[in-house]
Amino acid sequence: DSRGNEIRVCNDCIDNYILCDKCDEYYPDDKVYFAHRANGDEVYVCADCKDEYFEVCPHCGELVEICDDGTCPHCGAVVEEDEEEA
């Protein structure tokens, strides 16, 4: 639930939950975010993982995990140099 307590979900309601691809926990579908991993995979992540591992690309506006070379896996723009210049 919203307080982090484990809950049981019936088969009729399980479709309202999505697995976070970072922490492997289930969350209500309105509490997860679509993101792009550095390897190009498109995933859903919870708010905690979003805040810890992802950022919004200033070029394309997508939630992304920045690649090791500092580029956005979605649009390919260099992100880390832009942040340093600001």
Coordinates of N, CA and C in Angstrom, one line a residue:
D1 N 0.8 -1.2 0.0 CA 0.0 0.0 0.0 C 0.9 1.2 0.0
S2 N 0.3 2.4 0.1 CA 1.0 3.7 0.0 C 2.0 3.9 1.2
R3 N 1.8 3.1 2.3 CA 2.7 3.2 3.4 C 3.8 2.2 3.4
G4 N 3.9 1.4 2.4 CA 4.9 0.4 2.3 C 4.6 -1.0 2.9
N5 N 3.4 -1.1 3.3 CA 2.9 -2.4 3.9 C 2.6 -3.4 2.8
E6 N 2.9 -4.7 3.0 CA 2.6 -5.7 2.1 C 1.1 -5.9 2.1
I7 N 0.5 -6.0 0.9 CA -1.0 -6.3 0.8 C -1.2 -7.5 -0.1
R8 N -2.4 -8.1 0.0 CA -2.8 -9.2 -0.8 C -3.7 -8.6 -1.9
V9 N -3.6 -9.1 -3.1 CA -4.4 -8.6 -4.2 C -5.0 -9.8 -4.9
C10 N -6.3 -9.7 -5.1 CA -7.1 -10.7 -5.8 C -6.7 -10.8 -7.3
N11 N -7.1 -11.9 -8.0 CA -6.8 -12.0 -9.4 C -7.5 -10.9 -10.2
D12 N -8.6 -10.5 -9.8 CA -9.4 -9.4 -10.5 C -8.7 -8.1 -10.5
C13 N -7.9 -7.8 -9.4 CA -7.3 -6.5 -9.2 C -5.8 -6.5 -9.6
I14 N -5.2 -7.7 -9.8 CA -3.7 -7.7 -10.1 C -3.3 -6.9 -11.3
D15 N -4.2 -6.8 -12.3 CA -3.9 -6.0 -13.5 C -3.8 -4.5 -13.2
N16 N -4.1 -4.1 -12.0 CA -4.0 -2.7 -11.6 C -2.6 -2.4 -10.9
Y17 N -1.7 -3.4 -10.9 CA -0.4 -3.3 -10.3 C 0.6 -3.6 -11.4
I18 N 1.8 -2.9 -11.2 CA 2.9 -3.1 -12.2 C 4.2 -3.3 -11.4
L19 N 5.0 -4.2 -11.9 CA 6.3 -4.5 -11.3 C 7.3 -3.5 -11.6
C20 N 8.0 -2.9 -10.6 CA 9.1 -2.0 -10.8 C 10.3 -2.8 -11.3
D21 N 10.8 -2.4 -12.4 CA 11.9 -3.2 -13.0 C 13.3 -3.0 -12.3
K22 N 13.3 -2.1 -11.4 CA 14.6 -1.8 -10.6 C 14.6 -2.6 -9.3
C23 N 13.5 -2.5 -8.5 CA 13.5 -3.1 -7.2 C 12.6 -4.4 -7.1
D24 N 12.0 -4.7 -8.2 CA 11.1 -6.0 -8.3 C 10.0 -6.0 -7.3
E25 N 9.4 -4.8 -7.0 CA 8.2 -4.8 -6.1 C 7.1 -4.3 -6.9
Y26 N 5.8 -4.7 -6.6 CA 4.7 -4.3 -7.3 C 4.1 -3.0 -6.7
Y27 N 3.6 -2.2 -7.6 CA 3.0 -0.9 -7.2 C 1.7 -0.6 -8.0
P28 N 0.8 0.1 -7.4 CA -0.4 0.5 -8.2 C 0.0 1.1 -9.5
D29 N -0.7 0.9 -10.5 CA -0.3 1.4 -11.9 C -0.2 2.9 -12.0
D30 N -0.9 3.6 -11.0 CA -0.8 5.0 -11.1 C 0.4 5.6 -10.2
K31 N 1.2 4.7 -9.7 CA 2.3 5.0 -8.9 C 3.7 4.6 -9.5
V32 N 3.7 4.3 -10.8 CA 4.9 3.9 -11.5 C 5.1 4.8 -12.7
Y33 N 6.3 4.9 -13.1 CA 6.7 5.8 -14.2 C 7.4 5.0 -15.3
F34 N 7.1 5.4 -16.5 CA 7.7 4.8 -17.7 C 9.1 5.5 -17.9
A35 N 10.1 4.7 -18.1 CA 11.5 5.2 -18.2 C 12.3 4.4 -19.2
H36 N 13.5 5.0 -19.6 CA 14.4 4.3 -20.5 C 15.7 4.0 -19.8
R37 N 16.0 2.7 -19.8 CA 17.3 2.3 -19.1 C 18.5 2.6 -20.0
A38 N 19.6 2.7 -19.5 CA 20.9 3.0 -20.2 C 21.1 2.0 -21.3
N39 N 20.6 0.8 -21.2 CA 20.8 -0.2 -22.2 C 19.8 -0.2 -23.3
G40 N 18.8 0.8 -23.2 CA 17.8 1.0 -24.2 C 16.5 0.4 -23.9
D41 N 16.4 -0.5 -22.9 CA 15.2 -1.1 -22.5 C 14.2 0.0 -22.0
E42 N 12.9 -0.2 -22.3 CA 11.8 0.6 -21.8 C 11.2 -0.1 -20.6
V43 N 11.1 0.6 -19.4 CA 10.7 -0.1 -18.2 C 9.8 0.8 -17.4
Y44 N 9.2 0.2 -16.4 CA 8.4 0.9 -15.4 C 9.2 0.9 -14.1
V45 N 9.2 2.0 -13.4 CA 9.9 2.1 -12.1 C 9.0 2.9 -11.1
C46 N 9.2 2.5 -9.8 CA 8.5 3.2 -8.7 C 9.1 4.5 -8.5
A47 N 8.4 5.3 -7.6 CA 8.9 6.7 -7.3 C 10.3 6.7 -6.7
D48 N 10.5 5.7 -5.7 CA 11.8 5.7 -5.1 C 13.0 5.4 -6.1
C49 N 12.8 4.4 -6.9 CA 13.8 4.1 -7.9 C 13.9 5.2 -9.0
K50 N 12.8 5.8 -9.3 CA 12.9 7.0 -10.2 C 13.8 8.1 -9.7
D51 N 13.6 8.4 -8.4 CA 14.4 9.5 -7.8 C 15.8 9.1 -7.6
E52 N 16.1 7.8 -7.4 CA 17.5 7.4 -7.1 C 18.3 7.1 -8.3
Y53 N 17.7 6.6 -9.4 CA 18.4 6.1 -10.5 C 18.2 6.8 -11.9
F54 N 17.2 7.6 -12.0 CA 16.8 8.2 -13.2 C 16.7 9.7 -13.2
E55 N 16.7 10.4 -14.3 CA 16.5 11.8 -14.4 C 15.8 12.1 -15.7
V56 N 15.3 13.3 -15.8 CA 14.6 13.8 -17.0 C 15.7 14.4 -17.9
C57 N 15.7 13.9 -19.1 CA 16.7 14.4 -20.1 C 16.2 15.8 -20.5
P58 N 17.1 16.8 -20.4 CA 16.7 18.2 -20.8 C 16.5 18.4 -22.3
H59 N 16.9 17.4 -23.1 CA 16.7 17.5 -24.5 C 15.4 16.9 -25.0
C60 N 15.1 15.7 -24.6 CA 13.8 15.1 -25.1 C 12.7 15.0 -24.0
G61 N 13.0 15.3 -22.8 CA 12.0 15.4 -21.7 C 11.6 14.0 -21.2
E62 N 12.3 12.9 -21.6 CA 12.0 11.6 -21.2 C 12.7 11.3 -19.9
L63 N 12.1 10.4 -19.1 CA 12.8 9.9 -17.9 C 13.8 8.8 -18.3
V64 N 15.1 9.0 -18.0 CA 16.1 8.1 -18.5 C 17.1 7.8 -17.4
E65 N 17.8 6.7 -17.6 CA 19.0 6.3 -16.9 C 20.2 6.7 -17.8
I66 N 21.0 7.7 -17.4 CA 22.0 8.2 -18.2 C 23.1 7.1 -18.5
C67 N 23.5 7.0 -19.8 CA 24.5 6.0 -20.2 C 25.9 6.4 -19.6
D68 N 26.7 5.4 -19.5 CA 28.1 5.6 -19.0 C 28.8 6.7 -19.7
D69 N 28.5 7.0 -21.0 CA 29.2 8.0 -21.7 C 28.6 9.4 -21.5
G70 N 27.5 9.5 -20.7 CA 26.9 10.7 -20.4 C 25.8 11.1 -21.4
T71 N 25.4 10.2 -22.2 CA 24.3 10.4 -23.2 C 23.0 9.9 -22.7
C72 N 21.9 10.4 -23.3 CA 20.6 10.0 -23.1 C 20.3 8.7 -24.0
P73 N 19.8 7.6 -23.4 CA 19.6 6.4 -24.2 C 18.4 6.6 -25.1
H74 N 17.6 7.6 -24.9 CA 16.4 7.7 -25.8 C 16.7 8.6 -27.0
C75 N 17.3 9.8 -26.8 CA 17.6 10.7 -27.9 C 19.0 10.8 -28.3
G76 N 20.0 10.2 -27.5 CA 21.4 10.2 -27.8 C 22.1 11.5 -27.5
A77 N 21.4 12.5 -27.0 CA 22.1 13.8 -26.7 C 23.0 13.6 -25.5
V78 N 24.0 14.4 -25.5 CA 24.9 14.5 -24.3 C 24.3 15.2 -23.2
V79 N 24.1 14.6 -22.0 CA 23.4 15.2 -20.9 C 24.3 15.8 -19.9
E80 N 25.3 15.0 -19.5 CA 26.2 15.3 -18.4 C 27.0 16.6 -18.6
E81 N 27.5 16.8 -19.9 CA 28.2 18.0 -20.2 C 27.3 19.3 -20.0
D82 N 26.1 19.1 -20.5 CA 25.1 20.3 -20.3 C 24.9 20.7 -18.9
E83 N 24.8 19.7 -18.0 CA 24.7 20.0 -16.6 C 25.9 20.7 -16.0
E84 N 27.1 20.3 -16.4 CA 28.3 20.9 -16.0 C 28.4 22.4 -16.4
E85 N 27.9 22.7 -17.6 CA 28.0 24.0 -18.2 C 27.1 25.0 -17.5
A86 N 26.0 24.5 -17.0 CA 24.9 25.3 -16.3 C 25.4 25.9 -15.0

